[in-house]
Coordinates of C-alpha atoms in Angstrom, one line a residue:
X1 CA 35.1 -188.6 157.2
X2 CA 34.0 -185.6 159.0
X3 CA 33.7 -182.4 157.1
X4 CA 35.8 -179.4 158.2
X5 CA 33.6 -176.5 159.8
X6 CA 34.1 -173.0 158.5
X7 CA 35.5 -170.5 160.9
X8 CA 35.2 -166.7 160.5
X9 CA 38.4 -165.1 160.1
X10 CA 38.5 -161.5 161.5
X11 CA 39.8 -159.0 158.9
X12 CA 43.0 -157.1 160.0
X13 CA 41.7 -153.8 159.0
X14 CA 44.4 -151.6 160.6
X15 CA 47.3 -153.2 158.8
X16 CA 45.8 -153.1 155.3
X17 CA 47.6 -150.9 152.8
X18 CA 44.3 -148.8 152.1
X19 CA 43.8 -148.3 155.7
X20 CA 47.5 -147.3 156.4
X21 CA 47.8 -144.8 153.4
X22 CA 44.4 -142.9 154.4
X23 CA 45.2 -143.0 158.1
X24 CA 49.0 -141.4 157.4
X25 CA 47.9 -139.0 154.6
X26 CA 44.3 -137.7 155.2
X27 CA 45.2 -134.7 157.0
X28 CA 48.0 -133.8 154.6
X29 CA 45.6 -134.4 151.7
X30 CA 42.8 -132.3 153.5
X31 CA 45.2 -129.4 154.0
X32 CA 46.5 -129.4 150.6
X33 CA 42.9 -129.6 149.0
X34 CA 42.1 -126.6 151.3
X35 CA 44.9 -124.6 150.0
X36 CA 43.9 -125.2 146.6
X37 CA 40.5 -124.2 147.1
X38 CA 41.3 -121.0 149.1
X39 CA 39.6 -122.7 152.4
X40 CA 36.8 -124.3 150.9
X41 CA 37.9 -127.8 150.6
X42 CA 35.9 -130.8 149.7
X43 CA 32.4 -131.4 150.3
X44 CA 31.5 -132.8 153.7
X45 CA 30.3 -136.2 152.3
X46 CA 33.7 -136.7 150.6
X47 CA 35.7 -135.9 153.7
X48 CA 33.2 -138.1 155.9
X49 CA 33.7 -141.1 153.5
X50 CA 37.4 -140.9 154.4
X51 CA 36.8 -140.7 158.2
X52 CA 34.1 -143.2 158.3
X53 CA 36.4 -145.6 156.5
X54 CA 39.0 -145.4 159.2
X55 CA 36.4 -146.6 161.8
X56 CA 35.4 -149.5 159.5
X57 CA 36.3 -153.0 161.1
X58 CA 37.8 -151.4 164.2
X59 CA 36.8 -152.5 167.6
X60 CA 37.3 -149.2 169.4
X61 CA 34.8 -147.7 167.3
X62 CA 31.8 -150.1 168.3
X63 CA 31.0 -153.6 167.7
X64 CA 28.5 -156.5 168.1
X65 CA 29.1 -159.3 170.9
X66 CA 27.8 -162.4 169.8
X67 CA 27.5 -164.9 172.7
X68 CA 26.1 -168.3 172.8
X69 CA 23.5 -169.0 175.4
X70 CA 24.6 -172.8 175.8
X71 CA 28.1 -173.0 175.5
X72 CA 28.9 -169.4 176.4
X73 CA 31.1 -168.8 173.2
X74 CA 31.7 -165.4 172.4
X75 CA 32.7 -163.5 169.3
X76 CA 33.3 -159.7 168.6
X77 CA 32.4 -158.5 165.5
X78 CA 33.3 -154.7 164.6
X79 CA 30.8 -152.3 163.2
X80 CA 31.4 -151.6 159.6
X81 CA 31.2 -148.0 157.7
X82 CA 28.6 -148.9 155.0
X83 CA 30.0 -146.5 152.8
X84 CA 29.6 -146.8 148.9
X85 CA 32.7 -145.0 147.7
X86 CA 35.8 -147.5 148.0
X87 CA 35.7 -149.6 151.2
X88 CA 36.7 -153.0 149.8
X89 CA 34.6 -154.9 152.8
X90 CA 31.6 -153.1 152.6
X91 CA 31.5 -153.0 148.8
X92 CA 32.2 -156.7 148.8
X93 CA 29.4 -157.5 151.2
X94 CA 26.9 -155.2 149.2
X95 CA 28.3 -157.1 146.0
X96 CA 27.2 -160.4 147.4
X97 CA 24.0 -159.5 148.7
X98 CA 22.6 -157.5 145.5
X99 CA 24.0 -160.3 143.2
X100 CA 22.1 -162.9 145.2
X101 CA 19.1 -160.7 145.3
X102 CA 19.0 -160.4 141.5
X103 CA 19.7 -163.9 140.8
X104 CA 17.1 -165.1 143.3
X105 CA 14.4 -162.5 143.0
X106 CA 14.3 -160.3 140.0
X107 CA 16.1 -162.1 136.9
X108 CA 13.9 -164.8 135.4
X109 CA 15.2 -168.1 134.2
X110 CA 15.7 -167.0 130.6
X111 CA 18.9 -166.1 128.7
X112 CA 20.4 -162.9 129.7
X113 CA 22.9 -160.7 127.8
X114 CA 25.0 -157.8 129.0
X115 CA 25.3 -154.5 127.2
X116 CA 27.9 -151.8 128.0
X117 CA 27.7 -148.3 127.2
X118 CA 30.8 -146.4 127.5
X119 CA 30.5 -142.4 127.2
X120 CA 32.7 -139.9 125.9
X121 CA 35.2 -138.1 128.4
X122 CA 33.2 -134.8 128.5
X123 CA 30.0 -136.5 129.2
X124 CA 31.5 -138.7 132.0
X125 CA 32.5 -135.3 133.9
X126 CA 29.0 -134.0 133.7
X127 CA 27.5 -137.4 134.8
X128 CA 29.8 -137.6 137.8
X129 CA 27.8 -135.0 139.6
X130 CA 24.7 -134.3 137.9
X131 CA 22.4 -137.4 138.9
X132 CA 19.6 -136.2 137.0
X133 CA 21.3 -135.9 133.7
X134 CA 22.9 -139.2 134.4
X135 CA 19.3 -140.7 134.8
X136 CA 18.1 -139.0 131.7
X137 CA 20.9 -140.5 129.6
X138 CA 20.4 -143.8 131.2
X139 CA 16.6 -143.6 130.1
X140 CA 17.6 -142.8 126.5
X141 CA 20.0 -145.7 126.4
X142 CA 17.3 -148.0 127.9
X143 CA 14.6 -147.0 125.6
X144 CA 16.8 -147.7 122.7
X145 CA 17.6 -151.3 123.9
X146 CA 14.0 -151.9 124.9
X147 CA 12.8 -150.7 121.2
X148 CA 15.7 -153.0 119.5
X149 CA 14.1 -156.1 121.4
X150 CA 10.6 -155.0 120.4
X151 CA 11.5 -154.6 116.7
X152 CA 13.4 -157.8 116.7
X153 CA 10.3 -159.7 118.2
X154 CA 8.0 -157.7 115.7
X155 CA 10.2 -159.2 112.9
X156 CA 9.5 -162.5 113.9
X157 CA 5.7 -162.1 114.1
X158 CA 5.5 -161.4 118.0
X159 CA 3.6 -158.3 118.7
X160 CA 3.5 -156.4 122.0
X161 CA 6.5 -158.3 123.3
X162 CA 8.0 -156.5 126.3
X163 CA 11.6 -157.2 128.0
X164 CA 13.3 -155.7 130.8
X165 CA 16.5 -154.4 131.9
X166 CA 18.7 -154.0 135.2
X167 CA 21.5 -151.3 135.0
X168 CA 24.5 -150.6 137.1
X169 CA 26.1 -147.1 136.8
X170 CA 29.8 -147.8 137.5
X171 CA 31.8 -145.0 138.4
X172 CA 35.3 -146.2 138.1
X173 CA 37.9 -147.6 135.8
X174 CA 40.2 -150.5 136.7
X175 CA 42.9 -147.9 137.1
X176 CA 40.9 -146.0 139.3
X177 CA 40.2 -143.1 137.1
X178 CA 36.6 -141.8 137.0
X179 CA 34.9 -143.4 134.3
X180 CA 30.8 -143.2 134.4
X181 CA 29.7 -146.0 132.2
X182 CA 26.6 -148.3 132.2
X183 CA 26.5 -152.0 132.6
X184 CA 23.1 -153.3 131.5
X185 CA 21.7 -156.7 132.0
X186 CA 18.9 -157.3 129.5
X187 CA 16.3 -160.2 129.5
X188 CA 17.4 -161.7 126.1
X189 CA 14.1 -162.2 124.6
X190 CA 10.7 -160.8 125.1
X191 CA 7.5 -161.7 127.1
X192 CA 3.9 -162.0 125.4
X193 CA 0.6 -162.3 127.0
X194 CA -1.8 -163.9 124.7
X195 CA -5.6 -163.5 125.2
X196 CA -5.8 -166.9 126.4
X197 CA -3.0 -168.7 127.9
X198 CA -0.1 -168.2 130.1
X199 CA 2.8 -165.6 129.8
X200 CA 5.3 -166.7 127.1
X201 CA 8.9 -166.1 126.8
X202 CA 10.4 -165.8 123.1
X203 CA 14.2 -165.7 123.2
X204 CA 15.9 -163.4 120.7
X205 CA 18.4 -164.3 118.4
X206 CA 22.1 -163.1 119.1
X207 CA 22.7 -159.5 117.6
X208 CA 24.8 -159.1 114.7
X209 CA 27.4 -156.5 114.6
X210 CA 25.1 -154.2 112.5
X211 CA 22.4 -154.6 115.4
X212 CA 24.8 -153.4 117.7
X213 CA 26.0 -150.6 115.5
X214 CA 22.4 -149.4 114.9
X215 CA 21.5 -149.3 118.4
X216 CA 24.7 -147.5 119.3
X217 CA 23.9 -144.9 116.5
X218 CA 20.0 -144.4 117.8
X219 CA 21.2 -143.9 121.4
X220 CA 24.2 -141.5 120.0
X221 CA 21.4 -139.4 118.3
X222 CA 19.1 -139.4 121.3
X223 CA 21.7 -138.4 123.7
X224 CA 22.5 -135.7 121.4
X225 CA 19.1 -134.4 121.1
X226 CA 18.8 -134.7 125.0
X227 CA 22.1 -132.7 125.6
X228 CA 20.9 -130.1 122.9
X229 CA 17.5 -129.5 124.8
X230 CA 19.3 -129.0 128.0
X231 CA 21.9 -126.7 126.4
X232 CA 24.8 -128.8 127.2
X233 CA 26.4 -129.1 123.8
X234 CA 30.3 -128.0 123.9
X235 CA 29.5 -125.3 121.1
X236 CA 26.4 -124.0 123.0
X237 CA 27.0 -120.4 124.3
X238 CA 24.0 -120.7 126.5
X239 CA 25.1 -123.6 128.4
X240 CA 24.6 -123.3 132.0
X241 CA 27.4 -123.2 134.6
X242 CA 29.1 -126.1 135.8
X243 CA 27.0 -127.2 139.0
X244 CA 30.2 -129.2 140.4
X245 CA 32.2 -126.2 140.2
X246 CA 29.7 -123.9 141.7
X247 CA 29.6 -126.5 144.9
X248 CA 33.2 -127.3 145.3
X249 CA 35.9 -125.8 142.6
X250 CA 38.4 -128.2 144.1
X251 CA 36.2 -131.3 143.7
X252 CA 35.6 -130.1 140.1
X253 CA 39.3 -130.0 139.6
X254 CA 39.8 -133.4 141.2
X255 CA 36.9 -135.0 139.0
X256 CA 38.2 -133.4 135.8
X257 CA 42.0 -134.3 136.3
X258 CA 40.6 -138.1 137.1
X259 CA 38.5 -138.4 134.0
X260 CA 41.6 -137.4 131.9
X261 CA 43.9 -139.7 133.9
X262 CA 45.9 -136.8 135.0
X263 CA 47.1 -135.6 138.4
X264 CA 45.3 -132.7 140.1
X265 CA 47.4 -132.0 143.3
X266 CA 51.3 -131.7 144.1
X267 CA 54.4 -131.0 142.4
X268 CA 53.2 -133.3 139.5
X269 CA 49.8 -131.4 138.9
X270 CA 48.5 -131.6 135.2
X271 CA 50.9 -134.8 134.6
X272 CA 49.6 -138.0 133.3
X273 CA 49.2 -140.8 135.9
X274 CA 52.4 -143.0 136.2
X275 CA 51.9 -146.3 134.3
X276 CA 54.1 -149.5 134.6
X277 CA 54.5 -152.2 131.9
X278 CA 55.4 -152.7 128.4
X279 CA 55.7 -149.6 126.3
X280 CA 52.8 -149.3 124.1
X281 CA 53.1 -150.0 120.1
X282 CA 51.9 -146.5 118.7
X283 CA 51.5 -148.3 115.3
X284 CA 49.2 -150.9 116.4
X285 CA 45.4 -150.5 115.5
X286 CA 43.0 -152.7 117.8
X287 CA 40.2 -154.3 116.4
X288 CA 36.7 -153.3 117.7
X289 CA 35.9 -157.1 118.1
X290 CA 32.5 -158.7 117.7
X291 CA 29.3 -157.1 118.8
X292 CA 31.0 -154.0 119.6
X293 CA 30.8 -150.6 118.0
X294 CA 32.4 -147.1 118.5
X295 CA 30.9 -143.6 117.4
X296 CA 32.0 -140.2 118.6
X297 CA 33.4 -141.4 121.8
X298 CA 30.6 -143.7 122.5
X299 CA 31.5 -147.5 122.9
X300 CA 28.7 -150.3 122.8
X301 CA 29.4 -153.7 123.7
X302 CA 27.1 -156.7 123.7
X303 CA 29.1 -160.1 123.3
X304 CA 28.5 -161.6 126.8
X305 CA 25.4 -163.6 127.6
X306 CA 24.4 -166.3 130.0
X307 CA 22.1 -169.3 129.0
X308 CA 18.9 -169.5 130.9
X309 CA 19.8 -172.4 133.5
X310 CA 23.4 -171.3 134.3
X311 CA 22.6 -169.4 137.5
X312 CA 26.1 -169.7 138.9
X313 CA 27.4 -167.9 135.8
X314 CA 24.6 -165.2 136.1
X315 CA 25.4 -164.5 139.5
X316 CA 29.1 -164.3 138.8
X317 CA 28.1 -161.5 136.1
X318 CA 26.1 -159.7 138.8
X319 CA 28.9 -159.6 140.9
X320 CA 31.2 -158.3 138.3
X321 CA 28.6 -155.5 137.5
X322 CA 28.4 -154.6 141.3
X323 CA 32.0 -155.0 142.2
X324 CA 33.7 -152.2 144.4
X325 CA 36.5 -150.2 142.8
X326 CA 39.2 -151.6 145.0
X327 CA 40.6 -155.0 146.0
X328 CA 43.0 -155.3 148.8
X329 CA 45.1 -157.8 147.1
X330 CA 45.7 -155.4 144.2
X331 CA 47.3 -152.8 146.4
X332 CA 51.1 -152.5 147.2
X333 CA 52.9 -149.9 149.3
X334 CA 56.4 -149.4 148.0
X335 CA 59.5 -148.8 150.0
X336 CA 59.5 -145.2 148.7
X337 CA 55.9 -144.7 150.1
X338 CA 54.2 -144.9 146.8
X339 CA 51.2 -146.8 145.9
X340 CA 51.2 -149.5 143.5
X341 CA 48.1 -150.4 141.9
X342 CA 48.0 -153.7 139.9
X343 CA 45.6 -154.3 137.1
X344 CA 43.6 -157.5 137.0
X345 CA 44.3 -157.7 133.5
X346 CA 47.1 -155.9 131.3
X347 CA 46.0 -153.4 129.0
X348 CA 46.5 -153.6 125.2
X349 CA 49.0 -150.9 125.4
X350 CA 50.9 -153.1 127.9
X351 CA 50.0 -151.1 131.1
X352 CA 49.9 -153.5 134.2
X353 CA 50.2 -151.2 137.1
X354 CA 49.6 -147.5 138.1
X355 CA 52.1 -145.8 140.4
X356 CA 50.6 -143.2 142.8
X357 CA 52.2 -140.9 145.1
X358 CA 49.8 -141.1 148.3
X359 CA 48.4 -137.6 147.7
X360 CA 47.8 -138.5 144.3
X361 CA 46.0 -141.8 145.5
X362 CA 43.5 -140.2 147.7
X363 CA 42.6 -137.6 145.2
X364 CA 41.6 -140.4 142.7
X365 CA 39.4 -142.0 145.6
X366 CA 37.8 -138.9 146.2
X367 CA 36.8 -138.5 142.7
X368 CA 35.2 -141.9 142.6
X369 CA 32.8 -141.3 145.7
X370 CA 29.1 -141.1 144.5
X371 CA 27.0 -138.5 145.9
X372 CA 24.7 -139.5 148.9
X373 CA 21.1 -140.8 148.2
X374 CA 21.7 -141.4 144.5
X375 CA 20.8 -144.7 143.1
X376 CA 23.5 -146.8 141.2
X377 CA 21.1 -149.7 140.5
X378 CA 18.0 -149.0 138.0
X379 CA 15.4 -151.1 136.5
X380 CA 13.5 -150.4 133.3
X381 CA 10.7 -152.6 131.2
X382 CA 9.1 -155.3 132.9
X383 CA 11.7 -155.1 135.8
X384 CA 10.9 -151.6 136.7
X385 CA 10.0 -151.0 140.5
X386 CA 6.1 -151.5 139.8
X387 CA 6.7 -154.9 138.6
X388 CA 9.1 -156.0 141.4
X389 CA 8.5 -157.4 144.8
X390 CA 11.1 -156.3 147.4
X391 CA 12.9 -158.9 149.2
X392 CA 13.5 -159.1 153.0
X393 CA 17.2 -160.0 153.6
X394 CA 16.5 -161.0 157.3
X395 CA 14.5 -163.9 156.0
X396 CA 17.2 -165.4 154.0
X397 CA 18.4 -168.7 154.9
X398 CA 22.0 -169.6 156.2
X399 CA 24.1 -172.4 155.6
X400 CA 23.1 -175.0 157.9
X401 CA 26.7 -176.0 159.0
X402 CA 27.1 -172.5 160.5
X403 CA 28.0 -173.2 164.3
X404 CA 29.8 -171.3 166.9
X405 CA 31.3 -174.4 168.2
X406 CA 30.8 -177.6 166.4
X407 CA 28.7 -180.3 168.3
X408 CA 28.4 -178.3 171.5
X409 CA 25.4 -176.1 170.7
X410 CA 22.7 -175.2 168.2
X411 CA 24.0 -171.7 167.7
X412 CA 24.2 -168.1 168.8
X413 CA 21.2 -166.9 170.4
X414 CA 22.3 -163.9 172.4
X415 CA 23.2 -160.3 170.9
X416 CA 24.8 -157.4 172.6
X417 CA 25.3 -154.3 170.7
X418 CA 28.0 -152.1 171.9
X419 CA 28.5 -148.6 170.7
X420 CA 31.8 -146.5 171.0
X421 CA 30.5 -145.0 174.2
X422 CA 31.2 -148.3 175.7
X423 CA 27.4 -149.0 177.0
X424 CA 26.2 -152.8 176.7
X425 CA 22.8 -152.9 175.3
X426 CA 21.7 -156.5 175.2
X427 CA 18.9 -157.8 172.9
X428 CA 17.6 -161.1 173.3
X429 CA 16.2 -162.6 170.0
X430 CA 14.2 -165.7 170.5
X431 CA 12.8 -166.1 167.1
X432 CA 9.2 -165.1 167.6
X433 CA 7.2 -163.2 164.8
X434 CA 7.2 -159.8 166.8
X435 CA 10.8 -159.7 167.3
X436 CA 11.4 -160.2 163.6
X437 CA 8.9 -157.6 162.9
X438 CA 10.3 -155.2 165.3
X439 CA 13.8 -156.0 164.0
X440 CA 12.9 -155.1 160.3
X441 CA 11.3 -151.6 161.5
X442 CA 14.4 -150.8 163.7
X443 CA 16.0 -147.8 162.2
X444 CA 19.4 -149.3 163.5
X445 CA 18.8 -152.6 161.7
X446 CA 21.3 -151.6 158.8
X447 CA 24.2 -151.5 161.6
X448 CA 23.8 -155.4 162.3
X449 CA 21.5 -157.0 159.6
X450 CA 24.2 -159.1 158.3
X451 CA 24.8 -160.3 161.9
X452 CA 21.2 -161.2 162.2
X453 CA 21.0 -162.7 159.0
X454 CA 23.9 -165.1 159.8
X455 CA 22.1 -166.5 163.0
X456 CA 18.8 -166.8 161.7
X457 CA 18.5 -170.8 161.5
X458 CA 19.1 -170.8 165.4
X459 CA 16.7 -168.2 166.5
X460 CA 13.3 -169.8 165.5
X461 CA 11.6 -172.5 163.7
X462 CA 10.4 -170.3 160.7
X463 CA 10.8 -172.0 157.5
X464 CA 13.0 -170.7 154.8

């Protein structure tokens, strides 16, 4: 029985709900923002995020033409925006690539536990713009986790044991609210290097509820001292001015409203975001659950772990950490023009959907866009950059069943890169080492690295 060959289904970007809402309401949104800010408007990178998204996946804004040299089969692949804010396509591809990288190149075949630190509202607002402060808070948090595992190892007679962490800084909640929180994958144990013999891994026992509470109390105290040193405590009269408000008062208002789950623009400014679902039971007190602790607005959860040989589950967990804020299938455009965002799971208070006016929806997207050139994936301990080797994505193998036309040829061999100006610049890739080296050094390789990666088996005889 012949196995069916996979085909590439091109995405219909122009007819998606997200693209339609942004296309129709971007200019009114920018005008309202400009009026609210007395003409100052949003920072340039925020506006550029929206405008670049409108070109993502649209052939009129440039594409790659793939042509088979044997059977002359052709396929057009439009350029992507490669933005980091809310694009589901670019975010999904980045999620898949980085999750595979973490599983294949970074995380060893040992148990891994996820620790999630949720921060108070006032701190979320500060960390949304001040990346240096965010890195400092993350450093305090990572040191607390590393110290906990070192103490646990010492209690079992293991001296100088070391572990490592991988942290993803997530900026969004499931309801599109700005929620800067930290997802950390920790090697669940320590490595020790005896004077004679190989490196040895010692798995750690599961943390108890008291352990999680102790780690949270330590991190809370250290973060408090960090904020006090920087004069960022609420009661500190010498606190520095808000850096975000100095750059863009309008964006500061959008971010502050998003953190609080309120509306910043339009006739409903200051009101709570509309929720749909069952009415919350105000008398119900929820349990914190196993391996979870709460203190002064800080919340630490450590009940998710992956056994050493379950790499599929580990990759699934990595994809969860690296997921984009929006999925196309969760968006609905109602007949009255309002945007309905469905939650993946119903909240404990009964909320199942969020309902936004188009302008409200765009303001929530603007608030979660990260600043340019800031790292959202960071390493500590034995997984820190000085301990890791970079991976070359162009050398990753492809599924062997990828063909342009089954049974007619070996694969696509000729690439044409066509820009928005309509000029056709062909580039023949024949698999030689020199071509691959030039491709890796080419400044424009980011625009087509995925496509080169996909045709790699047919352009040379290099072993994977």
